[in-house]
Amino acid sequence: MSAERPSAIGQALLAVGDQWTLLILQRAFLLRLRRFADWRDELGMSESVLANRLKEMVAGDLLRPVPYREQGRTRTEYRLTGRAVELWPLLVEIWSWERRWVPRRHGLPELVHDDCGSRTDVELGCASCGRAPVTARDTETVRQAATFAQVTVARLHRRTVRADAPRDPLSYLPETFELLGDRWSTVILAAAFLGLRRFADFQAELGVAPSVLSSRLRAFTELGVLEAEEGARPLYRLTQKGLGFFGIFAFVVDWAQRWYEGPPGSDLRITHRDCGGPFVPYLRCGSCGQPLTRTGVHFVTADRRLPPLAQTG
Ligand SMILES: [Zn+2]
Ligand SMILES: [Zn+2]
């Protein structure tokens, strides 16, 4: 039985590696949405898709249903669970990466650090030693066994095509969806952070069909996350943009391995070379250098100030 269980990362990606799920979570954080009609109207989702995602998110312990009374009727609202609340730095890191690397027509919201008052960006740090900034090159990712890639459980639904995504300034995640919204994309990227470079090595490590692997590698090359070094056997290397995705990768790995249990030996271990300790990611303010907290930051858009990322059960 346990041999069939996906790795912690695989389970986490099944839970949150979906465009609509990420957008529902993001709106719960940014706008404190809790009610069906609010997500439906804000995201323009069909009721059946929304109902399906909410059901999955309750089953996956990301949302907790809470009854409330309205006009004499009992209805249900949905609050973030403790597990879901811990996704806040991942969402902020996604914002930071998209802002830096993905050209767009509409401006992104800006992040304000309340303590120093700056409109700022974030820096990735190592919670083991406190140092920041930390980049992919300052760390080493190792696997205990190849089973980290055991994420091949069938998805519950097809992944949503990116063109369907709302295009308002808050729905700022287009390229992240390409990278996180598909289980193979994410494990291929994870394998790249492990140091894999050759087509045959990706294939052997991941057990992925050659056609799937070549389509993903092509997509990553087009996104500018990987670059192919031509030759008889091309090498695929992470570009600066791909290396920049390390923060998102690290927050996914950290969250996954704290909240999900995979088969023995299936975890990834990320080490911070400077301190030799486990790399536990945290975010600090790019302006004042202080660690950020969930309730100590908020976003502002062109026309509104959003509350702190504080919606909790
Ligand atoms: Zn460290
Ligand atoms: Zn600050």
PDB file of C-alpha atoms and ligand atoms in Angstrom:
ATOM      1  CA  MET A   1       0.000   0.000   0.000  1.00  0.00           C
ATOM      2  CA  SER A   2       2.590   2.540   1.069  1.00  0.00           C
ATOM      3  CA  ALA A   3       4.649   1.829  -2.046  1.00  0.00           C
ATOM      4  CA  GLU A   4       1.702   3.149  -4.055  1.00  0.00           C
ATOM      5  CA  ARG A   5       1.499   6.326  -2.036  1.00  0.00           C
ATOM      6  CA  PRO A   6       2.985   9.367  -3.741  1.00  0.00           C
ATOM      7  CA  SER A   7       5.843  11.255  -2.137  1.00  0.00           C
ATOM      8  CA  ALA A   8       4.971  14.188   0.111  1.00  0.00           C
ATOM      9  CA  ILE A   9       5.680  16.518  -2.798  1.00  0.00           C
ATOM     10  CA  GLY A  10       3.429  14.444  -5.030  1.00  0.00           C
ATOM     11  CA  GLN A  11       0.605  14.631  -2.491  1.00  0.00           C
ATOM     12  CA  ALA A  12       1.062  18.372  -2.072  1.00  0.00           C
ATOM     13  CA  LEU A  13       0.950  18.923  -5.829  1.00  0.00           C
ATOM     14  CA  LEU A  14      -2.212  16.886  -6.082  1.00  0.00           C
ATOM     15  CA  ALA A  15      -3.698  19.125  -3.386  1.00  0.00           C
ATOM     16  CA  VAL A  16      -2.628  22.569  -4.621  1.00  0.00           C
ATOM     17  CA  GLY A  17      -1.021  22.123  -8.065  1.00  0.00           C
ATOM     18  CA  ASP A  18      -4.047  23.422  -9.913  1.00  0.00           C
ATOM     19  CA  GLN A  19      -4.769  26.852 -11.295  1.00  0.00           C
ATOM     20  CA  TRP A  20      -8.239  27.214  -9.789  1.00  0.00           C
ATOM     21  CA  THR A  21      -7.167  25.854  -6.427  1.00  0.00           C
ATOM     22  CA  LEU A  22      -4.310  28.353  -6.285  1.00  0.00           C
ATOM     23  CA  LEU A  23      -6.621  31.207  -7.268  1.00  0.00           C
ATOM     24  CA  ILE A  24      -9.232  30.207  -4.669  1.00  0.00           C
ATOM     25  CA  LEU A  25      -6.507  30.139  -2.012  1.00  0.00           C
ATOM     26  CA  GLN A  26      -5.017  33.401  -3.215  1.00  0.00           C
ATOM     27  CA  ARG A  27      -8.376  35.205  -2.981  1.00  0.00           C
ATOM     28  CA  ALA A  28      -8.955  33.731   0.474  1.00  0.00           C
ATOM     29  CA  PHE A  29      -5.634  35.287   1.540  1.00  0.00           C
ATOM     30  CA  LEU A  30      -5.814  38.568  -0.345  1.00  0.00           C
ATOM     31  CA  LEU A  31      -9.504  39.409  -0.132  1.00  0.00           C
ATOM     32  CA  ARG A  32     -10.539  37.175   2.769  1.00  0.00           C
ATOM     33  CA  LEU A  33     -13.156  35.488   0.638  1.00  0.00           C
ATOM     34  CA  ARG A  34     -15.042  32.710   2.399  1.00  0.00           C
ATOM     35  CA  ARG A  35     -18.264  32.300   0.505  1.00  0.00           C
ATOM     36  CA  PHE A  36     -19.221  30.429  -2.625  1.00  0.00           C
ATOM     37  CA  ALA A  37     -20.832  33.387  -4.362  1.00  0.00           C
ATOM     38  CA  ASP A  38     -17.838  35.618  -3.626  1.00  0.00           C
ATOM     39  CA  TRP A  39     -15.322  33.295  -5.311  1.00  0.00           C
ATOM     40  CA  ARG A  40     -17.742  32.680  -8.185  1.00  0.00           C
ATOM     41  CA  ASP A  41     -18.189  36.393  -8.840  1.00  0.00           C
ATOM     42  CA  GLU A  42     -14.583  37.394  -8.189  1.00  0.00           C
ATOM     43  CA  LEU A  43     -13.000  34.680 -10.345  1.00  0.00           C
ATOM     44  CA  GLY A  44     -15.779  34.240 -12.902  1.00  0.00           C
ATOM     45  CA  MET A  45     -15.761  30.506 -12.256  1.00  0.00           C
ATOM     46  CA  SER A  46     -18.564  28.175 -13.264  1.00  0.00           C
ATOM     47  CA  GLU A  47     -20.532  26.966 -10.260  1.00  0.00           C
ATOM     48  CA  SER A  48     -19.818  23.306 -10.977  1.00  0.00           C
ATOM     49  CA  VAL A  49     -16.043  23.820 -11.182  1.00  0.00           C
ATOM     50  CA  LEU A  50     -16.056  25.915  -8.027  1.00  0.00           C
ATOM     51  CA  ALA A  51     -18.191  23.402  -6.129  1.00  0.00           C
ATOM     52  CA  ASN A  52     -15.867  20.621  -7.233  1.00  0.00           C
ATOM     53  CA  ARG A  53     -12.728  22.468  -6.111  1.00  0.00           C
ATOM     54  CA  LEU A  54     -14.233  23.468  -2.753  1.00  0.00           C
ATOM     55  CA  LYS A  55     -15.193  19.865  -2.117  1.00  0.00           C
ATOM     56  CA  GLU A  56     -11.674  18.682  -2.911  1.00  0.00           C
ATOM     57  CA  MET A  57     -10.151  21.400  -0.766  1.00  0.00           C
ATOM     58  CA  VAL A  58     -12.306  20.409   2.197  1.00  0.00           C
ATOM     59  CA  ALA A  59     -11.413  16.735   1.679  1.00  0.00           C
ATOM     60  CA  GLY A  60      -7.755  17.750   1.436  1.00  0.00           C
ATOM     61  CA  ASP A  61      -7.907  19.738   4.694  1.00  0.00           C
ATOM     62  CA  LEU A  62      -7.214  23.085   3.024  1.00  0.00           C
ATOM     63  CA  LEU A  63     -10.627  24.585   3.781  1.00  0.00           C
ATOM     64  CA  ARG A  64     -12.883  24.057   6.755  1.00  0.00           C
ATOM     65  CA  PRO A  65     -16.652  24.386   6.251  1.00  0.00           C
ATOM     66  CA  VAL A  66     -18.359  26.554   8.862  1.00  0.00           C
ATOM     67  CA  PRO A  67     -22.127  27.114   8.956  1.00  0.00           C
ATOM     68  CA  TYR A  68     -23.552  30.626   9.138  1.00  0.00           C
ATOM     69  CA  ARG A  69     -27.080  32.046   9.069  1.00  0.00           C
ATOM     70  CA  GLU A  70     -28.260  34.352   6.327  1.00  0.00           C
ATOM     71  CA  GLN A  71     -31.851  35.444   5.756  1.00  0.00           C
ATOM     72  CA  GLY A  72     -33.102  32.688   8.002  1.00  0.00           C
ATOM     73  CA  ARG A  73     -31.206  29.976   6.153  1.00  0.00           C
ATOM     74  CA  THR A  74     -28.139  28.038   7.182  1.00  0.00           C
ATOM     75  CA  ARG A  75     -25.336  28.312   4.644  1.00  0.00           C
ATOM     76  CA  THR A  76     -21.713  27.247   4.570  1.00  0.00           C
ATOM     77  CA  GLU A  77     -18.619  29.370   4.418  1.00  0.00           C
ATOM     78  CA  TYR A  78     -15.064  28.106   4.040  1.00  0.00           C
ATOM     79  CA  ARG A  79     -12.105  29.107   6.165  1.00  0.00           C
ATOM     80  CA  LEU A  80      -8.450  28.363   5.627  1.00  0.00           C
ATOM     81  CA  THR A  81      -7.133  25.529   7.775  1.00  0.00           C
ATOM     82  CA  GLY A  82      -3.822  25.712   9.645  1.00  0.00           C
ATOM     83  CA  ARG A  83      -2.218  23.768   6.812  1.00  0.00           C
ATOM     84  CA  ALA A  84      -3.528  26.170   4.179  1.00  0.00           C
ATOM     85  CA  VAL A  85      -2.569  29.299   6.153  1.00  0.00           C
ATOM     86  CA  GLU A  86       1.051  28.185   5.953  1.00  0.00           C
ATOM     87  CA  LEU A  87       0.930  28.603   2.184  1.00  0.00           C
ATOM     88  CA  TRP A  88       1.136  32.406   2.512  1.00  0.00           C
ATOM     89  CA  PRO A  89       4.904  32.684   1.857  1.00  0.00           C
ATOM     90  CA  LEU A  90       4.530  30.468  -1.218  1.00  0.00           C
ATOM     91  CA  LEU A  91       1.915  32.862  -2.618  1.00  0.00           C
ATOM     92  CA  VAL A  92       4.117  35.874  -1.881  1.00  0.00           C
ATOM     93  CA  GLU A  93       7.119  34.175  -3.490  1.00  0.00           C
ATOM     94  CA  ILE A  94       5.023  33.376  -6.581  1.00  0.00           C
ATOM     95  CA  TRP A  95       4.102  37.070  -6.773  1.00  0.00           C
ATOM     96  CA  SER A  96       7.776  38.028  -6.491  1.00  0.00           C
ATOM     97  CA  TRP A  97       8.931  35.610  -9.194  1.00  0.00           C
ATOM     98  CA  GLU A  98       6.181  36.554 -11.616  1.00  0.00           C
ATOM     99  CA  ARG A  99       6.889  40.234 -11.043  1.00  0.00           C
ATOM    100  CA  ARG A 100      10.550  39.812 -11.776  1.00  0.00           C
ATOM    101  CA  TRP A 101      10.444  37.409 -14.687  1.00  0.00           C
ATOM    102  CA  VAL A 102       7.118  37.518 -16.482  1.00  0.00           C
ATOM    103  CA  PRO A 103       6.350  40.488 -18.715  1.00  0.00           C
ATOM    104  CA  ARG A 104       2.724  41.568 -18.535  1.00  0.00           C
ATOM    105  CA  ARG A 105       0.412  44.242 -19.718  1.00  0.00           C
ATOM    106  CA  HIS A 106      -1.269  45.057 -16.423  1.00  0.00           C
ATOM    107  CA  GLY A 107       0.687  46.031 -13.335  1.00  0.00           C
ATOM    108  CA  LEU A 108       0.841  43.602 -10.460  1.00  0.00           C
ATOM    109  CA  PRO A 109      -0.306  44.615  -7.020  1.00  0.00           C
ATOM    110  CA  GLU A 110       2.470  45.987  -4.845  1.00  0.00           C
ATOM    111  CA  LEU A 111       3.564  44.549  -1.529  1.00  0.00           C
ATOM    112  CA  VAL A 112       3.836  46.813   1.494  1.00  0.00           C
ATOM    113  CA  HIS A 113       5.793  45.858   4.596  1.00  0.00           C
ATOM    114  CA  ASP A 114       3.866  47.465   7.430  1.00  0.00           C
ATOM    115  CA  ASP A 115       6.799  47.729   9.890  1.00  0.00           C
ATOM    116  CA  CYS A 116       8.947  49.877   7.615  1.00  0.00           C
ATOM    117  CA  GLY A 117       6.185  51.204   5.369  1.00  0.00           C
ATOM    118  CA  SER A 118       8.083  50.375   2.172  1.00  0.00           C
ATOM    119  CA  ARG A 119       6.614  49.172  -1.048  1.00  0.00           C
ATOM    120  CA  THR A 120       9.084  46.393  -1.472  1.00  0.00           C
ATOM    121  CA  ASP A 121      10.096  43.054  -2.862  1.00  0.00           C
ATOM    122  CA  VAL A 122      11.019  39.998  -0.836  1.00  0.00           C
ATOM    123  CA  GLU A 123      14.297  38.148  -0.356  1.00  0.00           C
ATOM    124  CA  LEU A 124      14.629  34.470   0.313  1.00  0.00           C
ATOM    125  CA  GLY A 125      16.501  33.537   3.475  1.00  0.00           C
ATOM    126  CA  CYS A 126      17.614  30.438   5.390  1.00  0.00           C
ATOM    127  CA  ALA A 127      15.753  30.078   8.686  1.00  0.00           C
ATOM    128  CA  SER A 128      18.434  27.694  10.014  1.00  0.00           C
ATOM    129  CA  CYS A 129      21.086  30.432  10.121  1.00  0.00           C
ATOM    130  CA  GLY A 130      19.079  33.579   9.358  1.00  0.00           C
ATOM    131  CA  ARG A 131      21.200  34.582   6.373  1.00  0.00           C
ATOM    132  CA  ALA A 132      19.666  36.140   3.268  1.00  0.00           C
ATOM    133  CA  PRO A 133      19.531  36.398   0.356  1.00  0.00           C
ATOM    134  CA  VAL A 134      19.928  32.743  -0.521  1.00  0.00           C
ATOM    135  CA  THR A 135      19.795  31.582  -4.135  1.00  0.00           C
ATOM    136  CA  ALA A 136      19.589  28.154  -5.740  1.00  0.00           C
ATOM    137  CA  ARG A 137      23.368  28.199  -6.155  1.00  0.00           C
ATOM    138  CA  ASP A 138      23.845  28.523  -2.383  1.00  0.00           C
ATOM    139  CA  THR A 139      21.990  25.288  -1.789  1.00  0.00           C
ATOM    140  CA  GLU A 140      22.217  21.647  -2.640  1.00  0.00           C
ATOM    141  CA  THR A 141      19.172  19.484  -3.263  1.00  0.00           C
ATOM    142  CA  VAL A 142      19.564  15.725  -2.828  1.00  0.00           C
ATOM    143  CA  ARG A 143      17.214  12.791  -2.938  1.00  0.00           C
ATOM    144  CA  GLN A 144      17.453   9.798  -0.707  1.00  0.00           C
ATOM    145  CA  ALA A 145      15.773   7.652  -3.324  1.00  0.00           C
ATOM    146  CA  ALA A 146      14.383   8.193  -6.769  1.00  0.00           C
ATOM    147  CA  THR A 147      10.905   7.827  -5.288  1.00  0.00           C
ATOM    148  CA  PHE A 148      10.602  11.583  -4.790  1.00  0.00           C
ATOM    149  CA  ALA A 149       9.266  11.549  -8.334  1.00  0.00           C
ATOM    150  CA  GLN A 150       6.427   9.231  -7.389  1.00  0.00           C
ATOM    151  CA  VAL A 151       3.711  11.682  -8.163  1.00  0.00           C
ATOM    152  CA  THR A 152       2.072   9.747 -10.904  1.00  0.00           C
ATOM    153  CA  VAL A 153      -1.322   9.417  -9.341  1.00  0.00           C
ATOM    154  CA  ALA A 154      -3.989  10.327 -11.841  1.00  0.00           C
ATOM    155  CA  ARG A 155      -5.327  13.813 -11.412  1.00  0.00           C
ATOM    156  CA  LEU A 156      -8.919  14.151 -10.397  1.00  0.00           C
ATOM    157  CA  HIS A 157      -9.603  16.487 -13.285  1.00  0.00           C
ATOM    158  CA  ARG A 158      -7.827  17.787 -16.311  1.00  0.00           C
ATOM    159  CA  ARG A 159      -5.643  20.722 -15.711  1.00  0.00           C
ATOM    160  CA  THR A 160      -7.234  23.981 -16.631  1.00  0.00           C
ATOM    161  CA  VAL A 161      -5.908  25.598 -19.736  1.00  0.00           C
ATOM    162  CA  ARG A 162      -4.095  28.759 -18.906  1.00  0.00           C
ATOM    163  CA  ALA A 163      -6.053  30.861 -21.363  1.00  0.00           C
ATOM    164  CA  ASP A 164      -9.101  30.363 -19.127  1.00  0.00           C
ATOM    165  CA  ALA A 165      -7.500  32.204 -16.251  1.00  0.00           C
ATOM    166  CA  PRO A 166      -8.955  35.503 -15.189  1.00  0.00           C
ATOM    167  CA  ARG A 167      -6.740  38.317 -16.403  1.00  0.00           C
ATOM    168  CA  ASP A 168      -7.356  40.943 -13.766  1.00  0.00           C
ATOM    169  CA  PRO A 169      -4.320  42.341 -11.947  1.00  0.00           C
ATOM    170  CA  LEU A 170      -4.693  39.980  -8.990  1.00  0.00           C
ATOM    171  CA  SER A 171      -4.606  36.822 -11.079  1.00  0.00           C
ATOM    172  CA  TYR A 172      -0.919  37.239 -11.517  1.00  0.00           C
ATOM    173  CA  LEU A 173       0.224  33.657 -11.893  1.00  0.00           C
ATOM    174  CA  PRO A 174       0.273  32.707 -15.594  1.00  0.00           C
ATOM    175  CA  GLU A 175       3.709  31.119 -15.818  1.00  0.00           C
ATOM    176  CA  THR A 176       3.532  29.636 -12.353  1.00  0.00           C
ATOM    177  CA  PHE A 177       0.504  27.703 -13.560  1.00  0.00           C
ATOM    178  CA  GLU A 178       2.621  26.274 -16.358  1.00  0.00           C
ATOM    179  CA  LEU A 179       5.185  25.113 -13.834  1.00  0.00           C
ATOM    180  CA  LEU A 180       3.071  24.096 -10.834  1.00  0.00           C
ATOM    181  CA  GLY A 181      -0.217  23.227 -12.476  1.00  0.00           C
ATOM    182  CA  ASP A 182       0.980  19.987 -13.984  1.00  0.00           C
ATOM    183  CA  ARG A 183       2.592  17.178 -12.044  1.00  0.00           C
ATOM    184  CA  TRP A 184       5.172  16.298 -14.674  1.00  0.00           C
ATOM    185  CA  SER A 185       6.244  19.874 -15.095  1.00  0.00           C
ATOM    186  CA  THR A 186       6.949  20.187 -11.412  1.00  0.00           C
ATOM    187  CA  VAL A 187       8.917  16.963 -11.051  1.00  0.00           C
ATOM    188  CA  ILE A 188      10.938  17.721 -14.173  1.00  0.00           C
ATOM    189  CA  LEU A 189      11.797  21.060 -12.635  1.00  0.00           C
ATOM    190  CA  ALA A 190      12.629  19.358  -9.340  1.00  0.00           C
ATOM    191  CA  ALA A 191      14.927  16.997 -11.226  1.00  0.00           C
ATOM    192  CA  ALA A 192      16.632  20.006 -12.810  1.00  0.00           C
ATOM    193  CA  PHE A 193      17.285  21.395  -9.303  1.00  0.00           C
ATOM    194  CA  LEU A 194      18.738  17.982  -8.415  1.00  0.00           C
ATOM    195  CA  GLY A 195      21.254  18.534 -11.198  1.00  0.00           C
ATOM    196  CA  LEU A 196      19.863  16.383 -14.000  1.00  0.00           C
ATOM    197  CA  ARG A 197      20.750  17.698 -17.440  1.00  0.00           C
ATOM    198  CA  ARG A 198      20.325  15.000 -20.067  1.00  0.00           C
ATOM    199  CA  PHE A 199      17.154  13.750 -21.658  1.00  0.00           C
ATOM    200  CA  ALA A 200      18.041  10.127 -20.884  1.00  0.00           C
ATOM    201  CA  ASP A 201      18.746  10.981 -17.234  1.00  0.00           C
ATOM    202  CA  PHE A 202      15.391  12.740 -16.802  1.00  0.00           C
ATOM    203  CA  GLN A 203      13.705   9.779 -18.409  1.00  0.00           C
ATOM    204  CA  ALA A 204      15.469   7.194 -16.275  1.00  0.00           C
ATOM    205  CA  GLU A 205      14.963   9.172 -13.081  1.00  0.00           C
ATOM    206  CA  LEU A 206      11.312  10.001 -13.572  1.00  0.00           C
ATOM    207  CA  GLY A 207      10.046   7.093 -15.631  1.00  0.00           C
ATOM    208  CA  VAL A 208       8.253   9.600 -17.825  1.00  0.00           C
ATOM    209  CA  ALA A 209       7.173   8.800 -21.380  1.00  0.00           C
ATOM    210  CA  PRO A 210       9.592  10.299 -23.935  1.00  0.00           C
ATOM    211  CA  SER A 211       6.807  12.206 -25.696  1.00  0.00           C
ATOM    212  CA  VAL A 212       5.680  13.813 -22.410  1.00  0.00           C
ATOM    213  CA  LEU A 213       9.257  14.620 -21.464  1.00  0.00           C
ATOM    214  CA  SER A 214      10.078  16.243 -24.799  1.00  0.00           C
ATOM    215  CA  SER A 215       6.902  18.333 -24.792  1.00  0.00           C
ATOM    216  CA  ARG A 216       7.617  19.617 -21.266  1.00  0.00           C
ATOM    217  CA  LEU A 217      11.277  20.322 -22.018  1.00  0.00           C
ATOM    218  CA  ARG A 218      10.220  22.220 -25.124  1.00  0.00           C
ATOM    219  CA  ALA A 219       7.656  24.211 -23.134  1.00  0.00           C
ATOM    220  CA  PHE A 220      10.250  25.037 -20.458  1.00  0.00           C
ATOM    221  CA  THR A 221      12.697  26.145 -23.127  1.00  0.00           C
ATOM    222  CA  GLU A 222      10.026  28.386 -24.664  1.00  0.00           C
ATOM    223  CA  LEU A 223       9.234  29.870 -21.253  1.00  0.00           C
ATOM    224  CA  GLY A 224      12.945  30.553 -20.812  1.00  0.00           C
ATOM    225  CA  VAL A 225      13.196  28.436 -17.676  1.00  0.00           C
ATOM    226  CA  LEU A 226      15.530  25.903 -19.287  1.00  0.00           C
ATOM    227  CA  GLU A 227      17.990  26.403 -22.107  1.00  0.00           C
ATOM    228  CA  ALA A 228      19.055  23.594 -24.384  1.00  0.00           C
ATOM    229  CA  GLU A 229      22.736  23.296 -25.220  1.00  0.00           C
ATOM    230  CA  GLU A 230      22.663  21.781 -28.643  1.00  0.00           C
ATOM    231  CA  GLY A 231      24.634  18.682 -29.478  1.00  0.00           C
ATOM    232  CA  ALA A 232      24.159  15.033 -30.259  1.00  0.00           C
ATOM    233  CA  ARG A 233      22.731  14.785 -26.748  1.00  0.00           C
ATOM    234  CA  PRO A 234      21.445  18.201 -25.756  1.00  0.00           C
ATOM    235  CA  LEU A 235      21.943  19.381 -22.195  1.00  0.00           C
ATOM    236  CA  TYR A 236      19.107  21.211 -20.465  1.00  0.00           C
ATOM    237  CA  ARG A 237      20.256  23.817 -17.997  1.00  0.00           C
ATOM    238  CA  LEU A 238      18.267  26.081 -15.735  1.00  0.00           C
ATOM    239  CA  THR A 239      18.434  29.689 -16.891  1.00  0.00           C
ATOM    240  CA  GLN A 240      18.533  32.635 -14.455  1.00  0.00           C
ATOM    241  CA  LYS A 241      14.756  32.675 -14.645  1.00  0.00           C
ATOM    242  CA  GLY A 242      14.633  28.938 -13.926  1.00  0.00           C
ATOM    243  CA  LEU A 243      17.066  29.291 -11.038  1.00  0.00           C
ATOM    244  CA  GLY A 244      14.872  32.123  -9.782  1.00  0.00           C
ATOM    245  CA  PHE A 245      12.023  29.651  -9.441  1.00  0.00           C
ATOM    246  CA  PHE A 246      14.012  27.983  -6.666  1.00  0.00           C
ATOM    247  CA  GLY A 247      12.210  29.979  -3.981  1.00  0.00           C
ATOM    248  CA  ILE A 248       8.834  28.668  -5.104  1.00  0.00           C
ATOM    249  CA  PHE A 249      10.272  25.170  -5.350  1.00  0.00           C
ATOM    250  CA  ALA A 250      11.747  25.439  -1.840  1.00  0.00           C
ATOM    251  CA  PHE A 251       8.478  26.635  -0.298  1.00  0.00           C
ATOM    252  CA  VAL A 252       6.567  23.810  -2.009  1.00  0.00           C
ATOM    253  CA  VAL A 253       9.077  21.218  -0.751  1.00  0.00           C
ATOM    254  CA  ASP A 254       9.099  22.679   2.761  1.00  0.00           C
ATOM    255  CA  TRP A 255       5.316  22.856   3.033  1.00  0.00           C
ATOM    256  CA  ALA A 256       4.792  19.439   1.442  1.00  0.00           C
ATOM    257  CA  GLN A 257       7.219  17.666   3.696  1.00  0.00           C
ATOM    258  CA  ARG A 258       5.819  19.247   6.845  1.00  0.00           C
ATOM    259  CA  TRP A 259       2.204  18.391   6.069  1.00  0.00           C
ATOM    260  CA  TYR A 260       2.296  15.174   4.057  1.00  0.00           C
ATOM    261  CA  GLU A 261       4.028  11.894   4.623  1.00  0.00           C
ATOM    262  CA  GLY A 262       5.366   9.939   1.696  1.00  0.00           C
ATOM    263  CA  PRO A 263       6.918   6.468   1.647  1.00  0.00           C
ATOM    264  CA  PRO A 264      10.193   6.166   3.593  1.00  0.00           C
ATOM    265  CA  GLY A 265      13.111   7.770   1.789  1.00  0.00           C
ATOM    266  CA  SER A 266      10.986   9.716  -0.661  1.00  0.00           C
ATOM    267  CA  ASP A 267      11.680  13.182   0.747  1.00  0.00           C
ATOM    268  CA  LEU A 268      14.008  15.679  -0.880  1.00  0.00           C
ATOM    269  CA  ARG A 269      16.631  17.278   1.293  1.00  0.00           C
ATOM    270  CA  ILE A 270      17.784  20.832   0.583  1.00  0.00           C
ATOM    271  CA  THR A 271      20.939  21.944   2.356  1.00  0.00           C
ATOM    272  CA  HIS A 272      22.193  25.506   2.749  1.00  0.00           C
ATOM    273  CA  ARG A 273      25.888  25.318   1.880  1.00  0.00           C
ATOM    274  CA  ASP A 274      26.895  28.348   3.975  1.00  0.00           C
ATOM    275  CA  CYS A 275      25.645  26.944   7.274  1.00  0.00           C
ATOM    276  CA  GLY A 276      25.491  23.253   6.440  1.00  0.00           C
ATOM    277  CA  GLY A 277      22.015  23.104   7.932  1.00  0.00           C
ATOM    278  CA  PRO A 278      18.765  22.155   6.306  1.00  0.00           C
ATOM    279  CA  PHE A 279      17.510  24.948   4.094  1.00  0.00           C
ATOM    280  CA  VAL A 280      14.266  26.120   5.647  1.00  0.00           C
ATOM    281  CA  PRO A 281      12.998  29.017   3.531  1.00  0.00           C
ATOM    282  CA  TYR A 282      11.709  32.274   4.960  1.00  0.00           C
ATOM    283  CA  LEU A 283      10.993  35.685   3.441  1.00  0.00           C
ATOM    284  CA  ARG A 284      12.498  38.945   4.527  1.00  0.00           C
ATOM    285  CA  CYS A 285      11.767  42.491   3.494  1.00  0.00           C
ATOM    286  CA  GLY A 286      13.914  43.655   0.574  1.00  0.00           C
ATOM    287  CA  SER A 287      13.985  47.164   2.060  1.00  0.00           C
ATOM    288  CA  CYS A 288      14.590  46.814   5.813  1.00  0.00           C
ATOM    289  CA  GLY A 289      15.763  43.194   5.971  1.00  0.00           C
ATOM    290  CA  GLN A 290      13.368  42.141   8.716  1.00  0.00           C
ATOM    291  CA  PRO A 291      11.621  38.759   8.448  1.00  0.00           C
ATOM    292  CA  LEU A 292       8.104  39.107   7.060  1.00  0.00           C
ATOM    293  CA  THR A 293       5.076  37.802   8.868  1.00  0.00           C
ATOM    294  CA  ARG A 294       1.706  36.970   7.393  1.00  0.00           C
ATOM    295  CA  THR A 295      -0.055  39.734   9.267  1.00  0.00           C
ATOM    296  CA  GLY A 296       2.721  42.290   8.732  1.00  0.00           C
ATOM    297  CA  VAL A 297       2.309  42.712   4.988  1.00  0.00           C
ATOM    298  CA  HIS A 298      -0.470  43.688   2.651  1.00  0.00           C
ATOM    299  CA  PHE A 299      -0.912  44.223  -1.063  1.00  0.00           C
ATOM    300  CA  VAL A 300      -2.133  47.364  -2.779  1.00  0.00           C
ATOM    301  CA  THR A 301      -3.552  47.538  -6.279  1.00  0.00           C
ATOM    302  CA  ALA A 302      -4.085  50.636  -8.362  1.00  0.00           C
ATOM    303  CA  ASP A 303      -7.503  51.149  -6.820  1.00  0.00           C
ATOM    304  CA  ARG A 304      -7.606  49.397  -3.471  1.00  0.00           C
ATOM    305  CA  ARG A 305      -5.631  48.544  -0.381  1.00  0.00           C
ATOM    306  CA  LEU A 306      -6.016  44.879   0.529  1.00  0.00           C
ATOM    307  CA  PRO A 307      -6.052  43.657   4.127  1.00  0.00           C
ATOM    308  CA  PRO A 308      -3.147  41.744   5.703  1.00  0.00           C
ATOM    309  CA  LEU A 309      -2.916  38.102   4.647  1.00  0.00           C
ATOM    310  CA  ALA A 310      -4.882  37.161   7.689  1.00  0.00           C
ATOM    311  CA  GLN A 311      -7.985  35.191   6.891  1.00  0.00           C
ATOM    312  CA  THR A 312      -8.004  32.308   9.333  1.00  0.00           C
ATOM    313  CA  GLY A 313     -10.446  29.910  10.876  1.00  0.00           C
TER     314      GLY A 313
HETATM  315 ZN    ZN B   1      21.628  28.540   6.570  1.00  0.00          ZN
HETATM  316 ZN    ZN B   2      10.598  46.366   5.655  1.00  0.00          ZN
END
